[in-house]
Short mmCIF file of C-alpha atoms in Angstrom, two decimals:
data_model
loop_
_atom_site.label_atom_id
_atom_site.label_comp_id
_atom_site.label_asym_id
_atom_site.label_seq_id
_atom_site.Cartn_x
_atom_site.Cartn_y
_atom_site.Cartn_z
CA MET A 16 141.03 114.25 140.31
CA SER A 17 142.27 114.51 136.72
CA SER A 18 145.95 115.08 136.09
CA GLY A 19 147.34 117.75 133.79
CA GLN A 20 148.02 115.06 131.19
CA ASP A 21 144.41 113.88 131.39
CA LEU A 22 143.15 117.42 130.93
CA ALA A 23 145.40 117.92 127.89
CA ARG A 24 144.15 114.61 126.47
CA ARG A 25 140.51 115.57 127.05
CA GLU A 26 140.98 118.93 125.32
CA ALA A 27 142.69 117.28 122.33
CA ILE A 28 139.90 114.71 122.05
CA GLU A 29 137.22 117.41 122.18
CA GLU A 30 138.89 119.22 119.27
CA TYR A 31 138.58 116.13 117.07
CA GLU A 32 134.80 115.76 117.70
CA VAL A 33 134.68 112.02 117.07
CA VAL A 34 133.35 110.65 120.36
CA GLY A 35 129.71 109.58 120.21
CA ARG A 36 129.47 109.90 116.43
CA PRO A 37 129.18 107.31 113.64
CA ALA A 38 132.49 105.94 112.41
CA GLU A 39 134.08 107.96 109.64
CA PRO A 40 134.49 105.91 106.43
CA ASP A 41 138.21 106.75 106.30
CA LEU A 42 138.72 105.53 109.85
CA GLN A 43 136.69 102.40 109.19
CA ARG A 44 138.88 101.55 106.21
CA LEU A 45 141.99 101.98 108.34
CA VAL A 46 140.84 99.46 110.96
CA GLU A 47 139.92 97.02 108.19
CA LEU A 48 143.40 97.45 106.74
CA ALA A 49 145.00 96.98 110.18
CA ALA A 50 143.15 93.70 110.68
CA ALA A 51 144.20 92.47 107.24
CA VAL A 52 147.85 93.46 107.65
CA CYS A 53 148.10 91.82 111.08
CA ASP A 54 146.02 88.80 110.00
CA VAL A 55 143.56 89.06 112.88
CA PRO A 56 139.75 89.14 113.00
CA THR A 57 139.44 92.28 115.15
CA ALA A 58 140.83 95.79 115.02
CA VAL A 59 139.67 98.91 116.86
CA ILE A 60 140.45 102.61 117.09
CA ASN A 61 140.20 103.53 120.77
CA ILE A 62 139.95 107.07 122.07
CA ILE A 63 140.68 107.17 125.80
CA ASP A 64 139.78 110.13 127.98
CA ASP A 65 140.08 110.45 131.75
CA ARG A 66 137.01 108.28 132.37
CA GLN A 67 136.16 106.07 129.41
CA GLN A 68 137.43 104.24 126.34
CA HIS A 69 135.47 105.04 123.18
CA GLN A 70 135.72 102.70 120.21
CA ILE A 71 135.19 105.09 117.28
CA ALA A 72 135.75 102.53 114.52
CA ALA A 73 135.94 98.75 114.67
CA ILE A 74 135.92 95.52 112.69
CA GLY A 75 135.13 92.14 114.23
CA LEU A 76 132.91 93.61 116.94
CA SER A 77 130.39 96.39 117.47
CA ALA A 78 131.98 99.64 118.56
CA ALA A 79 131.19 100.35 122.20
CA VAL A 80 132.22 102.29 125.28
CA CYS A 81 133.78 100.92 128.45
CA SER A 82 135.28 102.40 131.58
CA ARG A 83 138.92 103.41 131.48
CA GLU A 84 139.63 100.93 134.31
CA ASP A 85 138.49 98.05 132.08
CA SER A 86 140.49 99.19 129.04
CA MET A 87 143.57 97.19 128.05
CA CYS A 88 144.93 100.08 126.00
CA ALA A 89 144.62 102.50 128.93
CA ARG A 90 147.15 100.40 130.84
CA VAL A 91 149.89 101.18 128.29
CA LEU A 92 148.80 104.68 127.29
CA HIS A 93 151.22 106.34 129.72
CA ASP A 94 154.17 104.95 127.72
CA PRO A 95 153.12 105.42 124.09
CA GLN A 96 154.91 102.88 121.91
CA LEU A 97 154.12 99.75 119.96
CA VAL A 98 152.93 96.96 122.24
CA ALA A 99 152.71 93.35 121.05
CA VAL A 100 151.68 90.56 123.45
CA PRO A 101 151.44 86.96 122.12
CA ASP A 102 149.23 85.84 125.04
CA ALA A 103 147.67 88.51 127.26
CA SER A 104 146.67 85.95 129.90
CA LEU A 105 150.38 85.45 130.63
CA ASP A 106 151.21 89.19 130.79
CA GLU A 107 150.98 90.78 134.25
CA ARG A 108 149.63 94.02 132.73
CA PHE A 109 146.59 92.30 131.29
CA ALA A 110 146.10 88.94 133.02
CA ASP A 111 143.35 90.25 135.33
CA ASN A 112 141.70 92.49 132.72
CA PRO A 113 138.01 91.72 132.03
CA PHE A 114 138.74 91.68 128.29
CA VAL A 115 141.12 88.77 129.00
CA THR A 116 139.43 86.90 131.87
CA GLY A 117 136.18 86.25 130.04
CA VAL A 118 134.08 88.85 131.88
CA ILE A 119 133.92 90.97 128.68
CA ALA A 120 135.98 88.97 126.17
CA ASN A 121 138.70 86.32 125.91
CA VAL A 122 141.55 88.23 124.33
CA ARG A 123 144.83 86.40 123.96
CA PHE A 124 146.89 88.05 121.23
CA TYR A 125 147.00 91.82 121.67
CA ALA A 126 148.92 94.55 119.83
CA SER A 127 148.49 98.30 119.80
CA SER A 128 150.15 101.41 118.42
CA PRO A 129 149.53 104.79 120.06
CA LEU A 130 147.62 107.67 118.53
CA VAL A 131 149.72 110.73 119.30
CA THR A 132 148.65 114.23 118.25
CA PRO A 133 151.08 116.64 116.55
CA ALA A 134 151.38 118.34 119.96
CA GLY A 135 152.63 115.07 121.47
CA VAL A 136 149.47 114.14 123.39
CA PRO A 137 148.55 110.42 123.34
CA ILE A 138 144.77 110.18 122.92
CA GLY A 139 144.27 106.47 122.29
CA THR A 140 145.40 103.52 120.24
CA LEU A 141 144.92 101.55 117.08
CA CYS A 142 144.78 98.01 118.43
CA VAL A 143 144.35 94.53 116.99
CA PHE A 144 143.60 91.32 118.88
CA ASP A 145 142.53 87.72 118.62
CA ASP A 146 141.21 85.07 121.00
CA VAL A 147 144.09 82.73 120.20
CA PRO A 148 147.79 83.33 120.92
CA ARG A 149 149.97 84.47 118.01
CA ARG A 150 152.98 86.62 117.30
CA LEU A 151 153.19 89.94 115.43
CA SER A 152 155.81 90.04 112.70
CA VAL A 153 158.25 92.94 112.50
CA ALA A 154 156.72 94.05 109.18
CA ALA A 155 153.17 93.95 110.58
CA GLY A 156 154.30 95.94 113.63
CA LYS A 157 155.77 98.66 111.43
CA ALA A 158 152.61 98.71 109.33
CA LEU A 159 150.46 99.05 112.46
CA GLY A 160 152.53 102.08 113.48
CA VAL A 161 152.11 103.69 110.06
CA LEU A 162 148.36 103.09 110.13
CA ALA A 163 148.14 104.68 113.58
CA GLU A 164 149.84 107.77 112.17
CA GLN A 165 147.30 107.75 109.33
CA VAL A 166 144.47 107.69 111.88
CA VAL A 167 145.86 110.86 113.47
CA ASP A 168 146.26 112.43 110.02
CA VAL A 169 142.58 111.77 109.29
CA LEU A 170 141.55 113.28 112.62
CA GLU A 171 143.75 116.32 112.00
CA LEU A 172 142.34 116.80 108.51
CA ARG A 173 138.78 116.70 109.84
CA ARG A 174 139.68 119.22 112.54
CA LEU A 175 141.37 121.61 110.11
CA THR A 176 138.45 121.32 107.69
CA ARG A 177 136.01 122.32 110.41
CA GLU A 178 138.24 125.24 111.43
CA LEU A 179 138.44 126.37 107.81
CA ALA A 180 134.66 126.19 107.47
CA ARG A 181 134.23 128.32 110.59
CA SER A 182 136.88 130.75 109.34
CA ASN A 183 135.15 131.03 105.96
CA GLU A 184 131.83 131.69 107.66
CA GLN A 185 133.40 134.48 109.70
CA LEU A 186 135.04 135.84 106.55
CA THR A 187 131.69 135.88 104.75
CA GLN A 188 130.11 137.78 107.64
CA PHE A 189 133.02 140.22 107.64
CA ALA A 190 132.73 140.68 103.86
CA GLY A 191 129.03 141.41 104.24
CA GLN A 192 129.67 144.04 106.88
CA VAL A 193 132.49 145.65 104.87
CA SER A 194 130.32 145.63 101.76
CA HIS A 195 127.53 147.37 103.67
CA ASP A 196 129.95 149.92 105.13
CA LEU A 197 131.43 150.68 101.71
CA ARG A 198 128.15 150.86 99.87
CA ASN A 199 126.71 153.62 102.04
CA PRO A 200 129.38 156.26 101.44
CA LEU A 201 129.67 155.14 97.81
CA ALA A 202 125.93 155.61 97.34
CA ALA A 203 126.22 159.07 98.86
CA LEU A 204 129.13 159.89 96.55
CA THR A 205 127.17 158.70 93.53
CA GLY A 206 124.23 160.87 94.57
CA PHE A 207 126.41 163.95 94.88
CA LEU A 208 127.95 163.24 91.48
CA GLU A 209 124.51 162.96 89.91
CA LEU A 210 123.42 166.22 91.47
CA ALA A 211 126.57 167.94 90.25
CA ALA A 212 126.12 166.50 86.75
CA ASP A 213 122.60 167.95 86.58
CA SER A 214 123.78 171.39 87.64
CA PRO A 215 122.96 174.11 85.04
CA GLU A 216 126.43 175.59 85.56
CA LEU A 217 127.95 172.62 83.73
CA ALA A 218 126.27 173.57 80.47
CA ASP A 219 129.18 175.92 79.77
CA ALA A 220 131.85 173.66 81.29
CA PRO A 221 132.22 170.61 79.02
CA ASP A 222 135.53 169.56 80.57
CA ALA A 223 134.04 169.48 84.04
CA ALA A 224 131.00 167.58 82.75
CA GLU A 225 133.29 164.97 81.19
CA LEU A 226 135.21 164.55 84.42
CA LEU A 227 131.97 164.07 86.36
CA ALA A 228 130.78 161.50 83.84
CA ARG A 229 134.03 159.58 84.25
CA ALA A 230 133.68 159.76 88.04
CA GLU A 231 130.13 158.44 87.81
CA SER A 232 131.33 155.58 85.64
CA SER A 233 134.07 154.69 88.11
CA ALA A 234 131.62 154.81 91.02
CA ALA A 235 129.25 152.51 89.15
CA ARG A 236 132.07 150.02 88.49
CA MET A 237 133.10 150.18 92.14
CA THR A 238 129.52 149.51 93.24
CA ALA A 239 129.34 146.48 90.94
CA MET A 240 132.73 145.24 92.14
CA ILE A 241 131.72 145.45 95.80
CA GLY A 242 128.60 143.42 95.08
CA ASP A 243 130.50 140.86 93.04
CA LEU A 244 133.23 140.46 95.65
CA LEU A 245 130.59 139.90 98.30
CA ASP A 246 129.03 137.22 96.12
CA PHE A 247 132.50 135.69 95.69
CA ALA A 248 132.96 135.52 99.46
CA ARG A 249 129.52 133.94 99.88
CA ILE A 250 129.88 131.23 97.23
CA GLY A 251 133.62 130.59 97.61
CA GLY A 252 134.54 131.83 94.17
CA GLY A 253 132.66 129.22 92.21
CA GLY A 254 130.00 129.46 89.53
CA ARG A 255 130.89 132.90 88.10
CA LYS A 256 133.36 132.06 85.35
CA GLY A 257 132.99 133.00 81.72
CA ILE A 258 135.11 134.36 78.89
CA VAL A 259 136.88 137.51 80.07
CA ASP A 260 138.47 140.08 77.77
CA LEU A 261 141.54 141.08 79.78
CA GLN A 262 142.29 143.98 77.46
CA GLY A 263 138.86 145.45 78.10
CA GLU A 264 139.21 144.95 81.84
CA ALA A 265 142.65 146.57 81.75
CA ASP A 266 141.25 149.58 79.94
CA ALA A 267 138.66 149.98 82.71
CA VAL A 268 141.44 149.65 85.30
CA LEU A 269 143.44 152.46 83.67
CA GLU A 270 140.33 154.63 83.76
CA ASP A 271 139.84 153.93 87.47
CA LEU A 272 143.53 154.56 88.22
CA SER A 273 143.77 157.63 86.00
CA ALA A 274 144.13 160.04 88.95
CA GLN A 275 146.88 157.94 90.57
CA ILE A 276 148.69 157.56 87.25
CA ALA A 277 148.46 161.31 86.57
CA ASP A 278 149.71 162.20 90.06
CA ALA A 279 152.73 159.94 89.58
CA ARG A 280 153.26 161.23 86.02
CA ALA A 281 153.61 157.58 85.09
CA ASP A 282 153.89 156.20 81.56
CA VAL A 283 151.55 153.19 81.61
CA ARG A 284 150.81 151.12 78.52
CA VAL A 285 148.73 147.98 78.13
CA GLU A 286 148.50 146.01 74.91
CA GLY A 287 147.91 142.56 73.51
CA LEU A 288 146.04 141.05 76.44
CA PRO A 289 144.05 137.91 75.59
CA LYS A 290 140.65 136.53 76.45
CA VAL A 291 140.74 133.93 79.19
CA SER A 292 138.30 131.84 81.19
CA GLY A 293 137.58 133.36 84.57
CA ASP A 294 135.63 135.72 86.80
CA ALA A 295 135.65 139.23 85.30
CA THR A 296 135.40 141.01 88.66
CA LEU A 297 138.27 139.07 90.20
CA LEU A 298 140.51 139.40 87.17
CA ARG A 299 139.86 143.14 87.06
CA ALA A 300 140.80 143.32 90.75
CA LEU A 301 143.96 141.34 89.93
CA LEU A 302 145.00 143.74 87.17
CA GLN A 303 144.15 146.76 89.29
CA ASN A 304 146.31 145.49 92.16
CA LEU A 305 149.26 144.73 89.91
CA VAL A 306 149.16 147.98 87.94
CA ALA A 307 148.56 150.11 91.04
CA ASN A 308 151.49 148.43 92.81
CA ALA A 309 153.77 148.95 89.83
CA VAL A 310 152.91 152.65 89.62
CA LYS A 311 153.12 153.15 93.38
CA PHE A 312 156.51 151.55 93.94
CA SER A 313 158.05 152.98 90.78
CA ALA A 314 157.01 156.46 91.85
CA ALA A 315 158.29 155.91 95.40
CA ALA A 316 161.72 154.92 94.06
CA GLY A 317 162.24 158.51 92.92
CA THR A 318 164.58 157.51 90.08
CA GLY A 319 162.73 159.24 87.27
CA GLN A 320 159.44 158.89 85.45
CA PRO A 321 157.61 155.71 86.48
CA VAL A 322 157.21 153.33 83.53
CA VAL A 323 154.78 150.40 83.54
CA ARG A 324 154.19 147.95 80.71
CA VAL A 325 151.47 145.29 80.71
CA GLY A 326 151.60 142.62 78.02
CA ALA A 327 151.05 138.93 77.30
CA GLU A 328 152.60 136.07 75.40
CA ARG A 329 151.35 132.67 74.32
CA ILE A 330 152.92 129.79 76.23
CA THR A 331 152.36 126.05 76.09
CA GLY A 332 148.92 125.36 77.52
CA GLY A 333 147.89 128.94 78.10
CA TRP A 334 148.91 132.59 78.43
CA ARG A 335 151.51 134.47 80.45
CA VAL A 336 150.59 138.04 81.40
CA THR A 337 153.35 140.31 82.69
CA VAL A 338 153.36 143.64 84.52
CA ASP A 339 156.81 145.28 84.27
CA ASP A 340 158.04 148.43 85.97
CA ASN A 341 161.22 150.44 86.41
CA GLY A 342 160.98 150.61 90.18
CA PRO A 343 163.37 149.22 92.78
CA GLY A 344 162.46 145.61 92.07
CA VAL A 345 162.07 142.82 94.63
CA PRO A 346 165.15 141.03 96.02
CA ARG A 347 165.27 137.35 95.13
CA GLN A 348 165.09 136.28 98.77
CA ASP A 349 161.84 138.25 99.26
CA ARG A 350 159.94 137.08 96.19
CA ASP A 351 157.99 134.39 98.00
CA ARG A 352 157.48 136.39 101.17
CA VAL A 353 155.78 139.34 99.46
CA PHE A 354 152.85 137.08 98.53
CA GLU A 355 152.12 136.42 102.19
CA LEU A 356 149.34 138.31 103.93
CA LEU A 357 150.48 141.71 105.27
CA ALA A 358 153.95 141.35 103.75
CA ARG A 359 155.61 144.47 102.37
CA GLY A 360 158.01 144.62 99.46
CA ASP A 361 160.36 147.06 101.16
CA ASP A 362 159.74 148.16 104.72
CA LYS A 363 162.08 151.13 104.23
CA GLN A 364 159.94 152.75 101.56
CA ASP A 365 157.26 155.16 102.64
CA VAL A 366 154.48 153.60 100.59
CA GLU A 367 150.86 153.49 101.64
CA GLY A 368 149.05 150.18 101.97
CA LEU A 369 148.85 147.19 104.29
CA GLY A 370 150.51 144.70 101.97
CA ILE A 371 147.33 142.72 101.28
CA GLY A 372 147.42 143.25 97.51
CA LEU A 373 149.79 140.50 96.38
CA SER A 374 148.31 138.00 98.82
CA THR A 375 144.91 138.68 97.27
CA CYS A 376 146.40 138.42 93.80
CA ARG A 377 147.81 134.99 94.52
CA ARG A 378 144.47 133.72 95.79
CA ILE A 379 142.70 135.04 92.70
CA VAL A 380 145.26 133.45 90.37
CA GLN A 381 145.12 130.11 92.18
CA SER A 382 141.33 130.12 92.00
CA HIS A 383 141.73 130.31 88.21
CA GLY A 384 144.15 127.39 88.08
CA GLY A 385 147.12 129.65 87.38
CA ARG A 386 150.41 130.65 88.97
CA ILE A 387 152.03 133.95 89.88
CA GLY A 388 155.61 134.99 90.52
CA ILE A 389 158.18 137.77 90.32
CA VAL A 390 161.36 138.03 88.24
CA ASP A 391 163.65 140.86 87.20
CA SER A 392 162.25 143.19 84.56
CA GLU A 393 164.04 144.42 81.48
CA LEU A 394 162.87 147.87 82.56
CA GLY A 395 165.11 147.59 85.58
CA GLY A 396 162.49 146.89 88.24
CA ALA A 397 160.14 144.00 88.93
CA SER A 398 158.22 141.86 86.49
CA VAL A 399 155.16 140.21 88.01
CA TRP A 400 154.01 137.33 85.83
CA VAL A 401 150.73 135.44 85.88
CA SER A 402 150.04 132.26 83.95
CA PHE A 403 146.52 131.40 82.85
CA PRO A 404 145.66 127.92 81.56
CA ASP A 405 143.73 127.59 78.31
CA ARG A 406 139.99 127.50 78.71
CA PRO A 407 138.37 124.08 78.05
CA GLN A 408 137.12 125.04 74.60
CA SER A 409 139.85 127.09 72.99
CA GLN A 410 138.83 130.23 71.17
CA GLY A 411 140.76 133.05 69.58
CA SER A 412 142.49 135.52 71.75
CA GLY A 413 141.34 138.57 69.93
#
C-alpha cells in the first residue's frame, strides 16, 4: 500500500509529464554537464515513483526503467541530501544492490543529489557513477547540487508552459464566446439605428440625424474592435502591427466617449500624439481605457470640473505619452498594485467597473515593447505615462 509521501510524489511526477517520453534536450545537456564536472563516464536523471525508477535522461548508458527495489537512488530518497560513496560495494546501503553486485551493473563510485520540487517533494535524483572507486571533491559535490536544482527548474518551466498554453486556449474559447455574445446585441442595435436613420421624420430633424449617424459610426467601430480583439486572443497578439496614428485613434476615442465626457462636464483635450508602431485596435483600447479612467475618477472626486490632458513628448529611443487628470490621484504605495487584475484605485470611491482596465493596459503596452506607470500630475491628480519604443524604420511623427 502506498504511503502519503508516495502518493504526493506520484502526483508531482504526473504534473511534470516526463515519464515514458524522449529526453528533453535541456535535461540531456544537464546530465552531460554533471558527468563532465564530476569526471565520470555516466550520469543519469532518475524519477522514482512508488513502483519504478525511470531514467529520463542519461549519458554513458541507454535510459531504462527498473523496479524501485533495484534502484540505488531509491534507498536514499527518504533522506534527500547529497550522497557520495567512494566504493558502493563497501557501503551497507548498496553492497547487495544488483547495480553493484554485477546482476545489472558493477557500480563502485556513486554520488547523487536529490530532485526536490518547490513544494518540498523529493521525486528522484541526479546521480553520477563509475565502475571504479573514486572520491567526489567538495567543489564537484556543490556543482552536482546546483545542477540538480537546474533539473527541477527545467521541469517546472515545462510544467508552467503547459499550464499557460492550456490557460491561453481557455481564454481564446472565452473570448470567442464573449465576442459572439456581444455581437448579437450590437448587431440588433445597429439595425435599429439604421431603421431610425431611414425614418422620414428625420428629414426635418438634422440634429437628430447627426446624432444617429454618430451612433452608427460608434457601433461600427465597436463591431470592428470586437472582431479585432478576438483575432488578438486567437493569435496571441502577433502579426497585426503597422504604423498607427495615435492622434487619429484618440480622436475616435473622444467620439466614442462623448456621452461620458458630456455627462461628467469634463474638459478633455488631446494634442500632439505621434505615430508609433503597433496594433491600431489595441492602442485605441489603451487610449480609451486611460481617458475613460481619468474622466471617471476625476468626476467621482467631486472637487470641480474634471480636467484631462493627453499629450506626448520625444524621449531617447521613443515617445512618452501621458494622460493627466485633476482627480484624487493614486497613492505612491498603490501605484504598482492598481495594475494588477481586479485591483481598484480607491475602494472607498463609488466608481463603476471591475478594475480590469489598467491590467489590460499594461498587457497591451508590454506587447508593444513599452512600459507604463503612474506619477503625480501637475493638474493635481494622477499622470499615467506610457513609453513607446521607436519603430524599426524611423519616420516622422506627424
